[in-house]
XYZ file of C-alpha atoms in Angstrom:
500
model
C 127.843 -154.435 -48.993
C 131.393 -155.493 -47.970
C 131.474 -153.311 -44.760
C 131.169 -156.473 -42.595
C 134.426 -157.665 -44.057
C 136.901 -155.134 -43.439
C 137.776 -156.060 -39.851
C 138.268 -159.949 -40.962
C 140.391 -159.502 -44.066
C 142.327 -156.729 -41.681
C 143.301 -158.649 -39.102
C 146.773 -160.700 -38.350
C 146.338 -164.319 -39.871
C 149.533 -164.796 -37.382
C 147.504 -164.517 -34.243
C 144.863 -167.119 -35.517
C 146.415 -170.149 -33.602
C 145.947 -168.070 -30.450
C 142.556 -167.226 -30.942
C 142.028 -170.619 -31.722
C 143.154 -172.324 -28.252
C 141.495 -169.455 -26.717
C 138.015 -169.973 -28.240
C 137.818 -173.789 -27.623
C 138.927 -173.557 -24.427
C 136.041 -171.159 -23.697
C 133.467 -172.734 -25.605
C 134.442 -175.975 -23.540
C 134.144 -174.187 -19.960
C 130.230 -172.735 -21.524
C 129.293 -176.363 -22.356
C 130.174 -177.401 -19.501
C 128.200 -174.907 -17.380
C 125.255 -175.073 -19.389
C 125.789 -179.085 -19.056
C 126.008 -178.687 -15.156
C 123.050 -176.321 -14.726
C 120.811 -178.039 -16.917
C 121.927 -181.381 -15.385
C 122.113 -180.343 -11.599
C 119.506 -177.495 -11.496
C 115.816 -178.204 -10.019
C 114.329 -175.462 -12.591
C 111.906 -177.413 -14.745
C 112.575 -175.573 -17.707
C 114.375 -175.790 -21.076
C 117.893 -175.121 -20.154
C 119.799 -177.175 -22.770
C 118.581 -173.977 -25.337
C 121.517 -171.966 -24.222
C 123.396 -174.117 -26.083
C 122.393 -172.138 -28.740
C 124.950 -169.355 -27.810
C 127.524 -171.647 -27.759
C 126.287 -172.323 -31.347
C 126.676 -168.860 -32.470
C 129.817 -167.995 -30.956
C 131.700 -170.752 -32.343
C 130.343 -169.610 -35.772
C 132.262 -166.288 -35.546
C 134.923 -168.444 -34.101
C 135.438 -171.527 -35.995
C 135.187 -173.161 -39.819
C 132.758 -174.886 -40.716
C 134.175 -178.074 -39.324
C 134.493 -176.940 -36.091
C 131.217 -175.400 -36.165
C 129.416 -179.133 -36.570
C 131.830 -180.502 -34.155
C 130.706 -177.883 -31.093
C 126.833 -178.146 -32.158
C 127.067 -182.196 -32.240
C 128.810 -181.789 -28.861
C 126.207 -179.574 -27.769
C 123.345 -182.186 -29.053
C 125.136 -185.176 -27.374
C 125.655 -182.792 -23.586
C 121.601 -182.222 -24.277
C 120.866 -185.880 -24.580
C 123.178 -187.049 -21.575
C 121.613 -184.441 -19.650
C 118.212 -185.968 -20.410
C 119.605 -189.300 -19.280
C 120.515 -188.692 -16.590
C 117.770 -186.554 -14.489
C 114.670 -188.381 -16.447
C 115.931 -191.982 -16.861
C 113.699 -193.238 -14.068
C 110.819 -190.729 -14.158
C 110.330 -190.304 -18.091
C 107.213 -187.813 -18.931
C 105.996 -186.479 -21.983
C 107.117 -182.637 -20.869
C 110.601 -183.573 -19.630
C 110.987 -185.116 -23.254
C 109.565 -181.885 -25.254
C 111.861 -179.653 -23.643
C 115.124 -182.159 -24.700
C 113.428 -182.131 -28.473
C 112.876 -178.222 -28.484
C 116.676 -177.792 -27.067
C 117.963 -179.939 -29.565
C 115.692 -178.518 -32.530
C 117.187 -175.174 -31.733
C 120.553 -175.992 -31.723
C 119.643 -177.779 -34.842
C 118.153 -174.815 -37.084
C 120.741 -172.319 -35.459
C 123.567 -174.779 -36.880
C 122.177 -174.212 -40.149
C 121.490 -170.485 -40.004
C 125.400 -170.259 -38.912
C 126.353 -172.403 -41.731
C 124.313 -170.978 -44.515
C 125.576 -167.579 -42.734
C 129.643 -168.448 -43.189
C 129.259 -169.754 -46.616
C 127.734 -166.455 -47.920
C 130.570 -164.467 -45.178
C 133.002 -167.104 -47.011
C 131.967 -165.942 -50.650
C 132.019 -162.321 -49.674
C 135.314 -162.459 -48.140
C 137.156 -164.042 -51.334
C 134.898 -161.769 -53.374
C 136.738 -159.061 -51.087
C 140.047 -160.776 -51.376
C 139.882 -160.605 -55.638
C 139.545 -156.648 -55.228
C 141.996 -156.645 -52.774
C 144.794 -157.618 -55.831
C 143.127 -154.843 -58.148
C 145.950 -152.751 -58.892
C 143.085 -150.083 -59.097
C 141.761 -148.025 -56.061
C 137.997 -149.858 -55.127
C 136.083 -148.369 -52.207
C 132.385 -148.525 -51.120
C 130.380 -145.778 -50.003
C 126.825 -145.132 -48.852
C 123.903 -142.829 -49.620
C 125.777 -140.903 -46.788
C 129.128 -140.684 -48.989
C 131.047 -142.652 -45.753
C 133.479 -145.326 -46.818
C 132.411 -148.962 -45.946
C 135.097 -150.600 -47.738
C 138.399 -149.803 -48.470
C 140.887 -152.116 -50.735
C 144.826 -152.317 -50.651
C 144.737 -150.605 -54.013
C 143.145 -147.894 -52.498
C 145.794 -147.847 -49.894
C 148.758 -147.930 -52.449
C 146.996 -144.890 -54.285
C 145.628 -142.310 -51.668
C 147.978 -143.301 -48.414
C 144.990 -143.709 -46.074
C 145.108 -147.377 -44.497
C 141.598 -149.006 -44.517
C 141.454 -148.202 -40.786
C 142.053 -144.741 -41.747
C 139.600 -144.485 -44.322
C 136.627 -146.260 -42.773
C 133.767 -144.270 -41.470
C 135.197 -141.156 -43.451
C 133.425 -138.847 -45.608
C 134.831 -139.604 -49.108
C 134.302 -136.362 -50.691
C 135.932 -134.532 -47.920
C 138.716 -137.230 -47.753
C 139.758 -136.936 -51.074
C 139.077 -133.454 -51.414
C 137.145 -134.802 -54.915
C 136.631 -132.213 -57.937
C 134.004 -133.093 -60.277
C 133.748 -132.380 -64.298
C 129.952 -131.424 -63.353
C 128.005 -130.894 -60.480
C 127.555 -133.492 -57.873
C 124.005 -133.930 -57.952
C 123.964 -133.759 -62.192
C 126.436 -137.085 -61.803
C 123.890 -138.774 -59.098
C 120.890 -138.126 -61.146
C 123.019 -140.128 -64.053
C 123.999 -142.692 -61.055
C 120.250 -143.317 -59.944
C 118.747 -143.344 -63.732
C 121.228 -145.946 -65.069
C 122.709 -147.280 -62.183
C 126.201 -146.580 -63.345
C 129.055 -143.368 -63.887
C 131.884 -142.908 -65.703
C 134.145 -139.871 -66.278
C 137.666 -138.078 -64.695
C 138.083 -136.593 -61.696
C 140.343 -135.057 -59.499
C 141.425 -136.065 -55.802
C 144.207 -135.449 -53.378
C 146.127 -138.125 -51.605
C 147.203 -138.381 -47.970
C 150.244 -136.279 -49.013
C 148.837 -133.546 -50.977
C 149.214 -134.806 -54.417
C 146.807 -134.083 -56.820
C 145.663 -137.129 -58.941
C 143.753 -137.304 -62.002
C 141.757 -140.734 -61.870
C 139.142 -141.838 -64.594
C 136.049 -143.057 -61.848
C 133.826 -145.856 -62.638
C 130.368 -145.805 -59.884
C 128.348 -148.463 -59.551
C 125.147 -148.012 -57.645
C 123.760 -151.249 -55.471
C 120.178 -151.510 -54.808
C 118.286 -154.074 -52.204
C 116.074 -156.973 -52.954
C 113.439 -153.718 -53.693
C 115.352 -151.534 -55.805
C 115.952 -148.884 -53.261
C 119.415 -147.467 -53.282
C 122.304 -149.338 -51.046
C 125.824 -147.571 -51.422
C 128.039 -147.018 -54.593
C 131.016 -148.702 -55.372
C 133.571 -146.421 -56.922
C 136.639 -147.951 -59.169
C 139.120 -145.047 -59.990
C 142.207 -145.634 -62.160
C 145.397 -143.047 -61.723
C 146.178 -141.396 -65.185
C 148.184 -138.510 -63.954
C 151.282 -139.846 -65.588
C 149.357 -140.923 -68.831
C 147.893 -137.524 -69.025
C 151.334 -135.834 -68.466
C 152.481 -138.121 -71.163
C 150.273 -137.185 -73.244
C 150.627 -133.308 -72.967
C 153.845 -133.863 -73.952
C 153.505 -135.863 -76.874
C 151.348 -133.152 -78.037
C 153.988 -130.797 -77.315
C 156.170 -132.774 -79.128
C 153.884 -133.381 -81.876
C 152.867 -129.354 -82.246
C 156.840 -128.256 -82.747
C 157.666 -131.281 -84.969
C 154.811 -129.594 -87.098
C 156.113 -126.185 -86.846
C 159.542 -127.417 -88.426
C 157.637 -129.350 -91.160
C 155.830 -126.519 -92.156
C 159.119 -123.589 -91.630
C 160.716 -126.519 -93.490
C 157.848 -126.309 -96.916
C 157.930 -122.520 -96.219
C 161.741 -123.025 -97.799
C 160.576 -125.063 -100.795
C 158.274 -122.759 -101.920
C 160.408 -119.827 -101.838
C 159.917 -119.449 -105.189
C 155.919 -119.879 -105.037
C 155.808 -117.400 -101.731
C 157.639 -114.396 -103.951
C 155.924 -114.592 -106.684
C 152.853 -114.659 -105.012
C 153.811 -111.389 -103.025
C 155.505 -109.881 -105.904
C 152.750 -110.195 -108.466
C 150.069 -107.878 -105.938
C 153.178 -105.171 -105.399
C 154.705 -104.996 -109.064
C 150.403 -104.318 -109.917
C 150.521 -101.603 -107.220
C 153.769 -99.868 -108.579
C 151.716 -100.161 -112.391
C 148.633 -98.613 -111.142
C 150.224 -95.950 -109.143
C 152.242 -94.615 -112.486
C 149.131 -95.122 -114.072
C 147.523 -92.608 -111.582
C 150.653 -89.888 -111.801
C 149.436 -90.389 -115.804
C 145.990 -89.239 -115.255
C 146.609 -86.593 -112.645
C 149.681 -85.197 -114.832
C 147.360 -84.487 -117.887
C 146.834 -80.519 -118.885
C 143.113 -81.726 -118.033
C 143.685 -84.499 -115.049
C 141.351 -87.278 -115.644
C 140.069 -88.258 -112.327
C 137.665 -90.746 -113.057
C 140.637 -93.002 -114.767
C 143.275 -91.938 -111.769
C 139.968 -93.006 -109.383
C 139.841 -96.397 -110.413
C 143.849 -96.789 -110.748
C 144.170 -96.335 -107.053
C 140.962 -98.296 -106.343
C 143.160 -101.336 -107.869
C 146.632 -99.789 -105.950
C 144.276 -100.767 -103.003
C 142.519 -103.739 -103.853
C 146.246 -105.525 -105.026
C 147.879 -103.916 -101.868
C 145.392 -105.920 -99.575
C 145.861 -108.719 -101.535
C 149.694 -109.165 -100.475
C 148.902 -108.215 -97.493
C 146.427 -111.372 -97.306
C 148.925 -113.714 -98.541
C 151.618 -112.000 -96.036
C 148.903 -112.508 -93.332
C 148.652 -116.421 -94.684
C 152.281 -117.069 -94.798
C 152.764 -115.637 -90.943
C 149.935 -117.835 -90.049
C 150.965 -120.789 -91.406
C 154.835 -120.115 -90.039
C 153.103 -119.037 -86.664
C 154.318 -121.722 -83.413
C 150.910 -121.660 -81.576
C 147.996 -124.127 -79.361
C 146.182 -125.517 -81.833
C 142.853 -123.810 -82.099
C 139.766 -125.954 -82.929
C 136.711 -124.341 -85.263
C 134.104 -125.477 -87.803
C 135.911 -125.309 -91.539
C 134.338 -125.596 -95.002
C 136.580 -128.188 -96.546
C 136.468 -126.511 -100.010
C 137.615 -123.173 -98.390
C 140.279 -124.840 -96.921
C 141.911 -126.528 -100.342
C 141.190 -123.427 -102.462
C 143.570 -121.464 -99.888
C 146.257 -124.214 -99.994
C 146.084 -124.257 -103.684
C 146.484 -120.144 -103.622
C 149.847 -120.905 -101.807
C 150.961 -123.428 -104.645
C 149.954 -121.969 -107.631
C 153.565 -121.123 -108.399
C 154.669 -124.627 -107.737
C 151.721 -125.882 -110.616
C 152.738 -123.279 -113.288
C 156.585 -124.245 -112.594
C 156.000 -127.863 -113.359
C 153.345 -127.291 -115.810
C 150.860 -129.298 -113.932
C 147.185 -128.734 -114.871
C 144.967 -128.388 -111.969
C 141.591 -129.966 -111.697
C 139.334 -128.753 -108.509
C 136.109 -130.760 -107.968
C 134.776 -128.998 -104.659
C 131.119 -129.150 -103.574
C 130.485 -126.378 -101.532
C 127.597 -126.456 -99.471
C 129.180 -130.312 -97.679
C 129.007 -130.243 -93.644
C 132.098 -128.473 -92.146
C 134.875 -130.456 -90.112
C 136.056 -129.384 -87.146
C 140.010 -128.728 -86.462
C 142.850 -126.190 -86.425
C 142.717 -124.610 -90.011
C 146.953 -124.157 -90.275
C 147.358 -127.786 -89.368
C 144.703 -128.926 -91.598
C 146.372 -126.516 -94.487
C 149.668 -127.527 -93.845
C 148.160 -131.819 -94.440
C 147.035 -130.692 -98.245
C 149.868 -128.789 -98.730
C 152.336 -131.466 -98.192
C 149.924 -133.988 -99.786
C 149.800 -131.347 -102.883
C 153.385 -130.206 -103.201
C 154.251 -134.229 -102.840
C 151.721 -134.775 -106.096
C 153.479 -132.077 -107.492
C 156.551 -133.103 -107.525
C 156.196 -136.861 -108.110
C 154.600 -136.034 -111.883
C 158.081 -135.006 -112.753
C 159.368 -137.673 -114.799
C 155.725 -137.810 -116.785
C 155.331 -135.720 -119.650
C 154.069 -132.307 -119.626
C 150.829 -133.114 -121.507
C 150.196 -135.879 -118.921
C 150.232 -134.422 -115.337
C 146.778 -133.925 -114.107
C 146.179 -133.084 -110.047
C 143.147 -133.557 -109.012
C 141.145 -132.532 -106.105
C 137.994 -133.165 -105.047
C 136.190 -133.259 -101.154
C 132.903 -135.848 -100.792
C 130.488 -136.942 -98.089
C 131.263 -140.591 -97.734
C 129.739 -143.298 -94.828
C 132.448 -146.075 -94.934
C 130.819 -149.740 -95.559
C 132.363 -150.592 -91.625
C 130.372 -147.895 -90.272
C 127.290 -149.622 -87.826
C 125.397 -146.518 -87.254
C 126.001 -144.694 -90.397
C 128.017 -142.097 -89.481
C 129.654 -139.905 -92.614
C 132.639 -138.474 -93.093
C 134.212 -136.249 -95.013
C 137.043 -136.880 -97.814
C 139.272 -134.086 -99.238
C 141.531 -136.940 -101.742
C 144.728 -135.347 -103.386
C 145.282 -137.927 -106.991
C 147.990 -137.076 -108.914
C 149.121 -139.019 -112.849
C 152.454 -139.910 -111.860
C 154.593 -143.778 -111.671
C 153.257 -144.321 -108.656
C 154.971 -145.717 -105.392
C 157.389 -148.764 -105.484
C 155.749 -151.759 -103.622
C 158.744 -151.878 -101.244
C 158.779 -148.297 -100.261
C 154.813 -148.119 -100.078
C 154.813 -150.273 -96.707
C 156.665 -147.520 -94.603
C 155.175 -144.626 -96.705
C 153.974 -143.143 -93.600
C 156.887 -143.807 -91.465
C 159.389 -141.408 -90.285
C 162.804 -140.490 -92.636
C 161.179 -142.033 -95.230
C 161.245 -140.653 -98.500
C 161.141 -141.037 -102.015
C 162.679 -137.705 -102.726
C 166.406 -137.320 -102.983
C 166.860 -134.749 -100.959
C 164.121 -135.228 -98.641
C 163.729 -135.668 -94.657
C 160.929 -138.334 -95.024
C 158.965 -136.137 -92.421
C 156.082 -134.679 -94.464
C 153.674 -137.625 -94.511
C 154.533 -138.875 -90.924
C 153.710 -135.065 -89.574
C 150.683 -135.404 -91.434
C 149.348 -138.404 -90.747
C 149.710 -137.439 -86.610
C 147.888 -134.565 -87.236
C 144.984 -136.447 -88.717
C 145.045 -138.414 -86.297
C 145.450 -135.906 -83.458
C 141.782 -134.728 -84.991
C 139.998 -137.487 -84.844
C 140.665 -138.359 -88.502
C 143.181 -140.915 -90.928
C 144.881 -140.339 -94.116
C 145.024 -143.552 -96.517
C 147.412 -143.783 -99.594
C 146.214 -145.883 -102.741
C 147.291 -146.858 -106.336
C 144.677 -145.164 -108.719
C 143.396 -147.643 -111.158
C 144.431 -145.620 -114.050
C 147.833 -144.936 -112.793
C 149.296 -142.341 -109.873
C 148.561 -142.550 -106.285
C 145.896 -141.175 -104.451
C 145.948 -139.694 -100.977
C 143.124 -139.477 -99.253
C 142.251 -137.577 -96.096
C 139.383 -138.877 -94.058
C 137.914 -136.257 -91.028
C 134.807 -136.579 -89.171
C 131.750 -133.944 -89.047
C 132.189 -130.937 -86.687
C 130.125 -131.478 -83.852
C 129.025 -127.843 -83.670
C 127.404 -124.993 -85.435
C 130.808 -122.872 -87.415
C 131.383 -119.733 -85.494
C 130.884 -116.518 -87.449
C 134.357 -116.561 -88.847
C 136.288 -119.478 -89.299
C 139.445 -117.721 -90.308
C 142.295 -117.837 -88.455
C 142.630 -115.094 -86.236
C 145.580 -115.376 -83.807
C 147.806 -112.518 -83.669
């Protein structure tokens, strides 16, 4: 653990001179007691093993160097000693206590060394989290801080004075994505944590941090402490809210924006339900007018007044949906439920440019999981831009095609699938120069264009997890294809849109 460090690396390396002059000059005056004593004293005893003190407080007081430099003194005072009391009446016990003095001074020299190269290591280990720009502490089973860095310092407030000895829960006033002791059991099974949190600094701020634990464990494998590692992403979360922000209106205007080009597709699709309404409501006043009023005939005349009247209202309901500003809503979606009601929304736009459709849709292919008037308004932009680029190819010759598959790319290590919904239409294709920034922003190969279509589209693949990738078909055209992973989840009972 590196609670043993934080009062070294804390103090003032100004005042070290001081302490210096001040420790040798009292490590001189014990030597020279112990010398004295041992030298003057009757006592038939051993005295010269006080030296080992002297040993061990120079270790918390010197380098290494100095360290040898005090015990060799302290050997040498132990030897003179000997010298002089026993140089005229050597005996065997006079000369075991001089060898048991000098062995302990000895081994305790080595202890302290062995003990300040390991203090030495910690204390640069110490020193390298000390210029982590992220907040490091260390905490025990008891949740009290035992270490402190300068990065947690810069990020809470609390100096490591401060923080030592504190409860870190109740410190930081931490808020957990799951309960405490659910994140422990994960801590003590595999030794290590990962996930956001929430904590308050010193002046009230509330920081989101994404927490890395680390659990230590003794020579036995019991549990020690926890280091914790948390990284500030307040700002980066911020950021990122409004991107999405950003993102969700620059959508909205996109799709107001196709609303306008099919004007044309959006009437006729409301005016084809009403005009069959006004038919079959004459039709009715027919039947009910007769001198005999057939009511079977006027039954079924307003039984298709009602069944076209919900039908405009459907594609009303569709249109407001699709021109609706809202939060994205994420549900399970049957790809082939999805095209069929972007293609209900362009069948104007086909019939205009005389463009036969071809539909290859598997139904029964797992669902993806998104926000079905984002995903709608991708393959309608994809669509209407296949539409429209088969211009210039004869009548005859313009063949969409749309098909959805179950595909596990050849990258893929755990064989994963996804699911393709590709868009291939029979027109010239895209010049090689333009085809680099295809997906870029004001880029366009219509004339009248604002070259935001495919760039909206792409971020809102991307926002769900999935990609959209543009190709040359072999036979001629392009194909766009758009790649989404596998919902997750079970679909809900409805996956219609439903926001009022």
């Amino acid at each position: 653990m590196m609670s043993g460090l934080a009062g070294p690396l804390s103090s003032n390396s100004a005042d070290a001179p001081a302490r210096g002059r001040t420790g040798w000059v009292l490590v001189a005056l014990l030597c020279l007691s112990i010398f004295l004593v041992d030298t003057l004293s009757p006592l038939d005893m051993a005295i010269a093993v006080l030296y080992v003190v002297v040993v061990l407080l120079s270790a918390g007081l010197f380098g290494r160097t100095g360290l040898l430099v005090v015990a060799g003194a302290c050997v040498m005072l132990t030897m003179l000693s000997f010298v002089i009391m026993h140089a005229t009446d050597y005996n065997i016990s006079s000369t075991m206590r001089c060898f048991v003095s000098v062995a302990a001074i000895t081994v305790t020299t080595f202890l302290s060394l062995r003990n300040q190269q390991a203090t030495g290591a910690l204390r640069e280990q110490a020193a390298l989290l000390d210029l982590s720009q992220d907040a490091i502490f260390v905490r025990n089973l008891a949740d009290t801080i035992v270490y402190w860095n300068h990065g947690a310092e810069r990020l809470y407030g609390w100096t490591r004075a401060e923080a030592l000895g504190q409860q870190a829960g109740a410190l930081l006033k931490t808020v957990f994505p799951s309960p405490r002791a659910d994140i422990m059991g994960i801590l003590l099974k595999t030794g290590q944590w990962e996930g956001e949190i929430v904590q308050t600094t010193r002046d009230g701020r509330k920081l989101v941090c994404t927490s890395r634990w680390s659990l230590q464990r003794d020579p036995r494998g019991r549990p020690m402490g926890t280091m914790e590692t948390n990284h500030d992403i307040t700002e980066r979360q911020k950021a990122e809210q409004e991107l999405n922000q950003v993102r969700s209106d620059l959508a909205h205007v996109t799709r107001v924006s196709t609303m306008g080009e099919l004007t044309a597709s959006i009437a006729h699709e409301v005016n084809q339900p009403l005009a069959a309404v006004v038919t079959n409501g004459e039709a009715c006043l027919r039947w009910l007018r007769r001198p005999v009023a057939d009511l079977g005939e006027a039954e079924a005349s307003v039984t298709r007044m009602i069944a076209n009247a919900r039908r405009a209202s459907e594609v009303v309901e569709r249109l407001r949906a699709f021109a609706r500003r809202g939060e994205p809503l994420r549900d399970a979606l049957d790809s082939a439920e999805l095209v069929e009601d972007c293609v209900l929304l362009l069948e104007r736009e086909l019939s205009n440019h005389r463009v036969r459709l071809e539909l290859a849709l598997a139904p029964d292919l797992p669902r993806i999981e998104g926000d079905r008037i984002q995903l709608q308004q991708v393959l309608i932009n994809l669509v209407l831009n296949a539409i429209q680029a088969m211009d210039e190819v004869p009548e005859g010759q313009r063949v969409l095609t749309i098909r959805n598959a179950l595909e596990t790319p050849t990258w893929s290590m755990d064989g994963t699938a996804e699911l393709t919904i590709s868009v291939r239409d029979t027109g010239p294709g895209i010049a090689p120069d333009v085809f680099a920034s295809l997906f870029s922003p004001f880029v366009s190969t219509k004339q009248d264009g604002m070259g935001l279509g495919l760039s909206v589209s792409r971020s809102i693949a991307q926002a769900h997890g999935g990609r959209i990738d543009a190709t040359p078909h072999p036979e001629g055209g392009m194909c766009f294809t758009l790649t989404m992973p596998l919902a997750s989840t079970p679909p809900s009972s409805s996956t219609r849109d439903t926001r009022p």
